[in-house]
Coordinates of C-alpha atoms and ligand atoms in Angstrom, one line a residue:
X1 CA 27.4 2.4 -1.1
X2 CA 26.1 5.6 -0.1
X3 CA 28.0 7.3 3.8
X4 CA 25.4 6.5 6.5
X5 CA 23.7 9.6 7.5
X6 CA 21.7 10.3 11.0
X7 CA 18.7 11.1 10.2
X8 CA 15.5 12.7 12.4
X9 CA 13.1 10.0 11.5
X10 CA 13.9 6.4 12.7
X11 CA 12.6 5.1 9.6
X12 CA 15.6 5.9 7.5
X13 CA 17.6 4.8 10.6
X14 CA 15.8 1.8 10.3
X15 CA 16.6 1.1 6.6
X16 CA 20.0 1.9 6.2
X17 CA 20.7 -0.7 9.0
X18 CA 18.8 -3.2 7.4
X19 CA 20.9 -2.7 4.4
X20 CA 23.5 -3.4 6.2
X21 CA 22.4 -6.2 7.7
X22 CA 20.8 -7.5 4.4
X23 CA 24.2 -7.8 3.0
X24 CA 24.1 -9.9 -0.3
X25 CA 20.0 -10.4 0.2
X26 CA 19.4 -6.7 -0.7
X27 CA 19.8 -4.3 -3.5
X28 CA 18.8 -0.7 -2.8
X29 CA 19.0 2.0 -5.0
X30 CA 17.4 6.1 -4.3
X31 CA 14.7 7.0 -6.5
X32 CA 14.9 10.4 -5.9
X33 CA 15.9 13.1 -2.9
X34 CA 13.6 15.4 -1.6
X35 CA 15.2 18.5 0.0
X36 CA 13.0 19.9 3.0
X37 CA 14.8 22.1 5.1
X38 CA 18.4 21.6 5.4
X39 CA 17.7 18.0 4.9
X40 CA 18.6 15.8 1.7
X41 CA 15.9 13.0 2.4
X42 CA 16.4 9.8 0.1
X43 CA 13.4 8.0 -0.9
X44 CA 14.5 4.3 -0.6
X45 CA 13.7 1.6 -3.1
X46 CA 14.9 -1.9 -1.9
X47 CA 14.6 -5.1 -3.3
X48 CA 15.2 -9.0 -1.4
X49 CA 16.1 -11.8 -3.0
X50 CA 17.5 -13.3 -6.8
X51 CA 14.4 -13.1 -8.7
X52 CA 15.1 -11.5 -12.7
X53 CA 12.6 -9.4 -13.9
X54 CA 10.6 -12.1 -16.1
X55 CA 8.9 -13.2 -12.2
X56 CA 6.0 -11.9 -10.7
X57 CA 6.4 -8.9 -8.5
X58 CA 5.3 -7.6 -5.6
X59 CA 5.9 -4.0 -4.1
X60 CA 5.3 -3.3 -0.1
X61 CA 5.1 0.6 0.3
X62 CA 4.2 2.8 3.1
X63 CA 4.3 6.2 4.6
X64 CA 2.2 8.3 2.1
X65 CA 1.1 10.2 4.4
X66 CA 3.7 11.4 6.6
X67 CA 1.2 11.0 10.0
X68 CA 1.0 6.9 9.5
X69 CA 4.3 6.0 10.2
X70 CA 3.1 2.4 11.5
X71 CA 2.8 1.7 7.6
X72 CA 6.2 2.0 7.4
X73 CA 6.8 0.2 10.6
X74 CA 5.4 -2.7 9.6
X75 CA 6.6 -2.8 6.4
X76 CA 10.4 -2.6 7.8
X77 CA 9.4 -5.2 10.6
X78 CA 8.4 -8.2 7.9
X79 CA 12.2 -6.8 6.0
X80 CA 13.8 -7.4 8.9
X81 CA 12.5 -11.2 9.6
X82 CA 12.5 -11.8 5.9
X83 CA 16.7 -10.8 5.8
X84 CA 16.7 -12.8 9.2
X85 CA 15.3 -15.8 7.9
X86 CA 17.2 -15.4 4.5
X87 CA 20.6 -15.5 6.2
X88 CA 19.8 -18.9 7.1
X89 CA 16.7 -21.0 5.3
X90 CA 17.7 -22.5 2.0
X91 CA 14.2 -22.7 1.1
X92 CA 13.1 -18.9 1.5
X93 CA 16.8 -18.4 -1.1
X94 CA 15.1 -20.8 -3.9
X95 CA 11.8 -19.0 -3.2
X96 CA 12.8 -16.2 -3.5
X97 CA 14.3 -16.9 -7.0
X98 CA 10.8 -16.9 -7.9
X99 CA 9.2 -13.5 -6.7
X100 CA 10.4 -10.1 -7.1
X101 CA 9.9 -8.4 -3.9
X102 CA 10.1 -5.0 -3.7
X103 CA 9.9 -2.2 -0.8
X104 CA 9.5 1.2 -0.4
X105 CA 8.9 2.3 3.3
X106 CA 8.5 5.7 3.3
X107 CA 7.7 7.6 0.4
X108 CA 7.3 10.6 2.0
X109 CA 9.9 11.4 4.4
X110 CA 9.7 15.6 4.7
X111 CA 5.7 14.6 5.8
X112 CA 7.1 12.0 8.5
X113 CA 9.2 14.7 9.8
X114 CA 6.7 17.8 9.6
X115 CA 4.3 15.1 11.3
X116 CA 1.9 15.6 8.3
X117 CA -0.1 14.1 5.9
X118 CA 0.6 15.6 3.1
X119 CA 4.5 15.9 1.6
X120 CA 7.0 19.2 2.3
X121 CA 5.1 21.2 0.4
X122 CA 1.9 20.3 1.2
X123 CA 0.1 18.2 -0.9
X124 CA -1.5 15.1 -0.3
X125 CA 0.4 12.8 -2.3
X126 CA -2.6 10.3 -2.3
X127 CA -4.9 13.0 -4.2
X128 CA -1.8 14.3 -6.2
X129 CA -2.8 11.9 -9.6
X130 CA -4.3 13.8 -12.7
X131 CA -7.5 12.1 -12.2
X132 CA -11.0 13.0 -10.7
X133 CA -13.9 11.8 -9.3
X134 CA -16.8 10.6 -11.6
X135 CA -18.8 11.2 -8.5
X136 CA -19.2 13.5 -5.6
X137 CA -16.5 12.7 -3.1
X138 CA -16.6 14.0 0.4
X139 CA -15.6 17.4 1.1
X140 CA -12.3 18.1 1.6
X141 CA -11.1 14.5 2.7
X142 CA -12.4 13.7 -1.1
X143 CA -9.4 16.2 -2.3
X144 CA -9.7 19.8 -2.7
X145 CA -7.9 22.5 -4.5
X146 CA -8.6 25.5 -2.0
X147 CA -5.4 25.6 0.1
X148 CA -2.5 23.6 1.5
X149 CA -3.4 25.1 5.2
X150 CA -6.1 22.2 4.8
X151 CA -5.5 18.7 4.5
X152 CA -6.4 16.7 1.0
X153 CA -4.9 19.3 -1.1
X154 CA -4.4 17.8 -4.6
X155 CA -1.7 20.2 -5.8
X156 CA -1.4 21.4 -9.2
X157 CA -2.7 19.1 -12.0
X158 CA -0.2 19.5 -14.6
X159 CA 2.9 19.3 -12.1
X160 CA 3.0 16.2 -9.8
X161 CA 4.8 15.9 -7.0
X162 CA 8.1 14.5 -7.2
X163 CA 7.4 11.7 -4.5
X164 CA 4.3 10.8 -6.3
X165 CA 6.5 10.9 -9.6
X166 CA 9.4 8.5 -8.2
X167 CA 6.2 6.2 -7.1
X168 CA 4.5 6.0 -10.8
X169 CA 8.4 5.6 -12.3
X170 CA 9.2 2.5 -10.2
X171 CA 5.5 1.0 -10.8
X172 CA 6.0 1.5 -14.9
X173 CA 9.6 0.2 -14.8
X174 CA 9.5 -2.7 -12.3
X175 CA 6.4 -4.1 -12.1
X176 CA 4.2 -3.0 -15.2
X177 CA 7.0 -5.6 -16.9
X178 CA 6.6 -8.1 -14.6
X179 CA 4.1 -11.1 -16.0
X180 CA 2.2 -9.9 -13.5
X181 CA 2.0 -7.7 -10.0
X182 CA 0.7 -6.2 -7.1
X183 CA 1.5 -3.5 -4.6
X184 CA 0.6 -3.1 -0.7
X185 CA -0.2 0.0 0.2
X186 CA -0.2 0.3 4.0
X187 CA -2.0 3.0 6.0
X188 CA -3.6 3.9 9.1
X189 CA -6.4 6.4 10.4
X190 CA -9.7 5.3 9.3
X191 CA -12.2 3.1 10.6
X192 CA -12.1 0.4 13.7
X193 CA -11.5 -2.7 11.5
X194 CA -8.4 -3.5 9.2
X195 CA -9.3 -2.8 6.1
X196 CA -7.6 -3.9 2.3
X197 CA -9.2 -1.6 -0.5
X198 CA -8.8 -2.3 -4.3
X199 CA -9.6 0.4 -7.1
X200 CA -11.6 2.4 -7.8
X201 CA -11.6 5.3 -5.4
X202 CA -12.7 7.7 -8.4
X203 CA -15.6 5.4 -9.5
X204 CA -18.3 3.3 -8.5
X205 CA -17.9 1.2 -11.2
X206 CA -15.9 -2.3 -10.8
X207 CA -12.4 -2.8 -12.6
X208 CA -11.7 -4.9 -15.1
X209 CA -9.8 -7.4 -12.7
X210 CA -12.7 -8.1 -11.1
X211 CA -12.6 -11.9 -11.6
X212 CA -9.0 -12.0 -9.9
X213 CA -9.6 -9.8 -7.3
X214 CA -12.4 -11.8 -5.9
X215 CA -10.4 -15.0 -6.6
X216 CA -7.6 -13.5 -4.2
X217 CA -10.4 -12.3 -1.7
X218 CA -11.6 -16.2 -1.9
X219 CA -7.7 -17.3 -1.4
X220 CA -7.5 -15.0 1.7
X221 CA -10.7 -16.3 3.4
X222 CA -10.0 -19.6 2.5
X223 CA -6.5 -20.0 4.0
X224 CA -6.9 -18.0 6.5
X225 CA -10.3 -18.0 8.1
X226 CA -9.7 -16.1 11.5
X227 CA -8.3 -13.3 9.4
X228 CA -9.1 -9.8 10.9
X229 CA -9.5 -7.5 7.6
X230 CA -12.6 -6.6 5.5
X231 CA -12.0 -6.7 1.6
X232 CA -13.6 -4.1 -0.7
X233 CA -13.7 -1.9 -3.4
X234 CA -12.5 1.2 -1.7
X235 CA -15.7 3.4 -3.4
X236 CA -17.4 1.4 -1.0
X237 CA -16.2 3.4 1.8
X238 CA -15.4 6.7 0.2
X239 CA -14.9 8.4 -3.3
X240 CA -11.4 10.5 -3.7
X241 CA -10.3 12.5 -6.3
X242 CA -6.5 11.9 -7.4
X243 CA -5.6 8.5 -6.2
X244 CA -2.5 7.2 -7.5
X245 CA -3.2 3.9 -7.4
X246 CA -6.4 4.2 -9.5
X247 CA -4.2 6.0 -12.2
X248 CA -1.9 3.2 -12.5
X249 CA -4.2 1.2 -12.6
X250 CA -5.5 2.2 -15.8
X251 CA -2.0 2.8 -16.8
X252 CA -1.5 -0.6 -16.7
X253 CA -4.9 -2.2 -18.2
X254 CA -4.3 0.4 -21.4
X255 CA -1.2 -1.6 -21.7
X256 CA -2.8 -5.2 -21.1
X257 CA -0.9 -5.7 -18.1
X258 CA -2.5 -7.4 -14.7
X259 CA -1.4 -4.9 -12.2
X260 CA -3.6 -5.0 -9.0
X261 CA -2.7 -2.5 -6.4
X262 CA -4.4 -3.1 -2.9
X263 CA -4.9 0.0 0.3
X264 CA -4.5 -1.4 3.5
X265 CA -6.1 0.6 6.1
X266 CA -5.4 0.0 9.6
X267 CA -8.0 0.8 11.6
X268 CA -6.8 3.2 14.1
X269 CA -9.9 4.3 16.0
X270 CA -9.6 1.0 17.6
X271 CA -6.6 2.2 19.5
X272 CA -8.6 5.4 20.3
X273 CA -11.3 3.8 21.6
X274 CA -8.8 1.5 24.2
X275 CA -7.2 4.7 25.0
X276 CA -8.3 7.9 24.9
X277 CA -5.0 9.7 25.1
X278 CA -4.2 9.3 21.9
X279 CA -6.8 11.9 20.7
X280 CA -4.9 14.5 22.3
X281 CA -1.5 13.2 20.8
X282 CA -1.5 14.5 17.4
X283 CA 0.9 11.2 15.9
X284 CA -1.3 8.9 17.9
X285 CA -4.4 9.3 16.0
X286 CA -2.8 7.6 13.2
X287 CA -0.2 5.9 15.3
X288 CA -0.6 3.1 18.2
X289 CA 1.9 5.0 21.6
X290 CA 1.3 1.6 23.9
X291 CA 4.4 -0.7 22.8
X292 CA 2.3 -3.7 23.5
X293 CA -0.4 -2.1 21.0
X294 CA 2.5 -1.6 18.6
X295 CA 3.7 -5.1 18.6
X296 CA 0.6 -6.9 18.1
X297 CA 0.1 -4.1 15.3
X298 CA 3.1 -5.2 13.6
X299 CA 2.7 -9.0 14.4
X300 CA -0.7 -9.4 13.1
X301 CA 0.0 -7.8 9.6
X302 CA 2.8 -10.1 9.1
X303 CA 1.1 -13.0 8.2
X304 CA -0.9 -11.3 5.9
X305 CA 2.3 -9.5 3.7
X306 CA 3.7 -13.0 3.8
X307 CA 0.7 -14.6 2.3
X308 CA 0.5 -11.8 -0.4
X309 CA 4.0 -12.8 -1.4
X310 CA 2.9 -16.3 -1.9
X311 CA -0.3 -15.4 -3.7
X312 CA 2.1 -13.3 -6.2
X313 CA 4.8 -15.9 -6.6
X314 CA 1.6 -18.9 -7.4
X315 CA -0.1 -16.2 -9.0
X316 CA -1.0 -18.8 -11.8
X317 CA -2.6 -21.5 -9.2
X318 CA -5.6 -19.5 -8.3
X319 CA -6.4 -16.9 -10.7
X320 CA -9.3 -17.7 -12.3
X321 CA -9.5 -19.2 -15.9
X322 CA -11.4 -17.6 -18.8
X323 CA -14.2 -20.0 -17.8
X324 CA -14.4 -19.0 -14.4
X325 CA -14.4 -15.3 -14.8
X326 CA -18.1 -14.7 -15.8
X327 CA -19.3 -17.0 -12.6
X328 CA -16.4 -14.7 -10.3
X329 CA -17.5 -12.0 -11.9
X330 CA -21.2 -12.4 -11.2
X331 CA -20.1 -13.2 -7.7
X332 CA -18.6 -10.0 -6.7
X333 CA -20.6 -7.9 -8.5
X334 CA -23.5 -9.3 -6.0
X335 CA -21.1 -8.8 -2.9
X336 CA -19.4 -5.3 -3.7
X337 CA -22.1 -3.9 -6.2
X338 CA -25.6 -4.3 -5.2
X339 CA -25.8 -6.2 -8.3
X340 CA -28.2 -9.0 -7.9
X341 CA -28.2 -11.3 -11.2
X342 CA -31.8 -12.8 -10.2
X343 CA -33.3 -9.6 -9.6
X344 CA -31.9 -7.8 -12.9
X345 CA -34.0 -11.0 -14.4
X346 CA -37.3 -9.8 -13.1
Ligands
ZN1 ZN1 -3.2 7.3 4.5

């Protein structure tokens, strides 16, 4: 057990209670310790229930960027009624026995306490991958290499940051092995709607997993029709340079594993819009203040994580069979692409 420090950010707070209060449920281990300051910050890796690593996995991680700590919020807040429920449902235990869930809340705790983006020293840890753009990105929030007084700074190619380090480690070791896996990436601060991005944010072209991914888009729709969230290739919105998920992405299809790592986005400018304030409040832009706005922020992402956990564990029940994936591929390559079989005919 590690001593149980105070720490200035209630997100660490937050986990090592719910370690405590996971007792038995929950393994944790530190993946690595960033020193900022005078402080020793732990990146936390947890993980809930008895599955063995031949099972599916999933991984829930958040705070990336230091500014969006409701990522991590609502990460923590499906932890806490996931180690609730386990302490007395017998059927969440033998579930669980089937899925390996893991978490990892804040990634970058020195940006959650500078109240930054990017990590203590500066770099944007979502542009910190050795990988560019095939295309032009937008300037500066595309990644740029001028200075760390802006935002988007990639850092130095050759040298990743150690947060961004810990992350690819734990995605190679834990789920690259698993028979297959995904990862949650939750953010906030762009766009009004909620939206769930999939590679490729250095490309325009579609990823291999194509098939699947629209098969899970289908799942989604399909179970839940009153969902809130729009579901797209994240070139769709915006090209970056040095997105970590795209590089382990292909990390993971050179070694013929199905990995499929999704962004969401939580659109804050919704909570702008409803109250102006929050412009002026540097946290709030990427933050909801009201504690009603919060709640129904953590409440209505809940479902979804939940549903992504069952998708992961019955992973075999709806991803699509070699015969399907030229008719899903076709599919999405019309919805996402601007690919329309029937007019490439003419
Ligand atoms: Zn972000």
């Amino acid at each position: 057990m590690y001593p149980k420090i105070h720490y200035p950010i209630q997100e660490l707070n937050k986990i090592q209670q719910l370690i405590e209060l996971g007792g038995s449920f929950i393994e944790h281990e530190i993946l690595e310790t960033v020193h900022f300051r005078d402080y020793q910050l732990p990146l936390y890796l947890l993980k809930v229930g008895a599955a063995t690593p031949d099972k599916p996995a999933l991984a829930l991680t958040g705070g990336i960027h230091g500014l969006e700590k409701i990522g991590s919020q609502v990460i923590l807040a499906y932890l806490e009624s996931l180690l609730k429920q386990l302490s007395w449902d017998e059927s969440l235990r033998e579930e669980l026995k089937q899925v390996q869930l893991y978490f990892l809340p804040a990634i970058n705790p020195a940006g959650m306490i500078r109240k930054t983006r990017a990590n203590g020293n500066g770099v944007d840890l979502m542009r910190n991958a050795p990988i560019d753009a095939e295309t032009r990105v937008p300037l500066l929030l595309g990644g740029q290499r001028l200075t760390t007084r802006f935002p988007w700074y990639r850092g130095n190619r050759d040298n990743m940051e150690p947060e961004a380090l810990a992350l690819c480690k734990f995605v190679r070791e834990k789920l690259m092995t698993a028979p297959f896996s995904m990862a949650l990436d939750c953010h906030s601060g762009f766009g009004f709607n909620d939206q769930l991005w999939f590679p490729f944010a250095y490309s325009k072209e579609p990823i291999h997993h194509l098939p699947e991914v629209f098969a899970l888009r289908n799942l989604l729709f399909e179970t839940y029709p009153n969902h809130v969230y729009t579901f797209e290739p994240q070139s769709r919105v915006y090209t970056t340079h040095g997105d970590l998920w795209d590089y382990l992405y292909l990390e993971a299809q050179e070694s013929q594993t199905m990995f499929l790592p999704l962004t969401m986005e939580m659109g804050s400018w919704q909570w702008i819009k409803k109250n102006p304030r929050q412009l002026v409040q540097l946290l709030g832009f990427f933050h909801p203040i009201l504690p009603h706005r919060i709640r129904r922020v953590l409440r209505r992402h809940l479902t979804f994580i939940d549903f992504l956990k069952n998708a992961v564990r019955s992973y075999h029940n709806w991803l699509p069979s070699s015969q399907q994936r030229a008719h899903y591929e076709l599919a999405a390559l019309a919805l996402w692409y601007d690919q329309n079989p029937a007019k490439d005919a003419d």
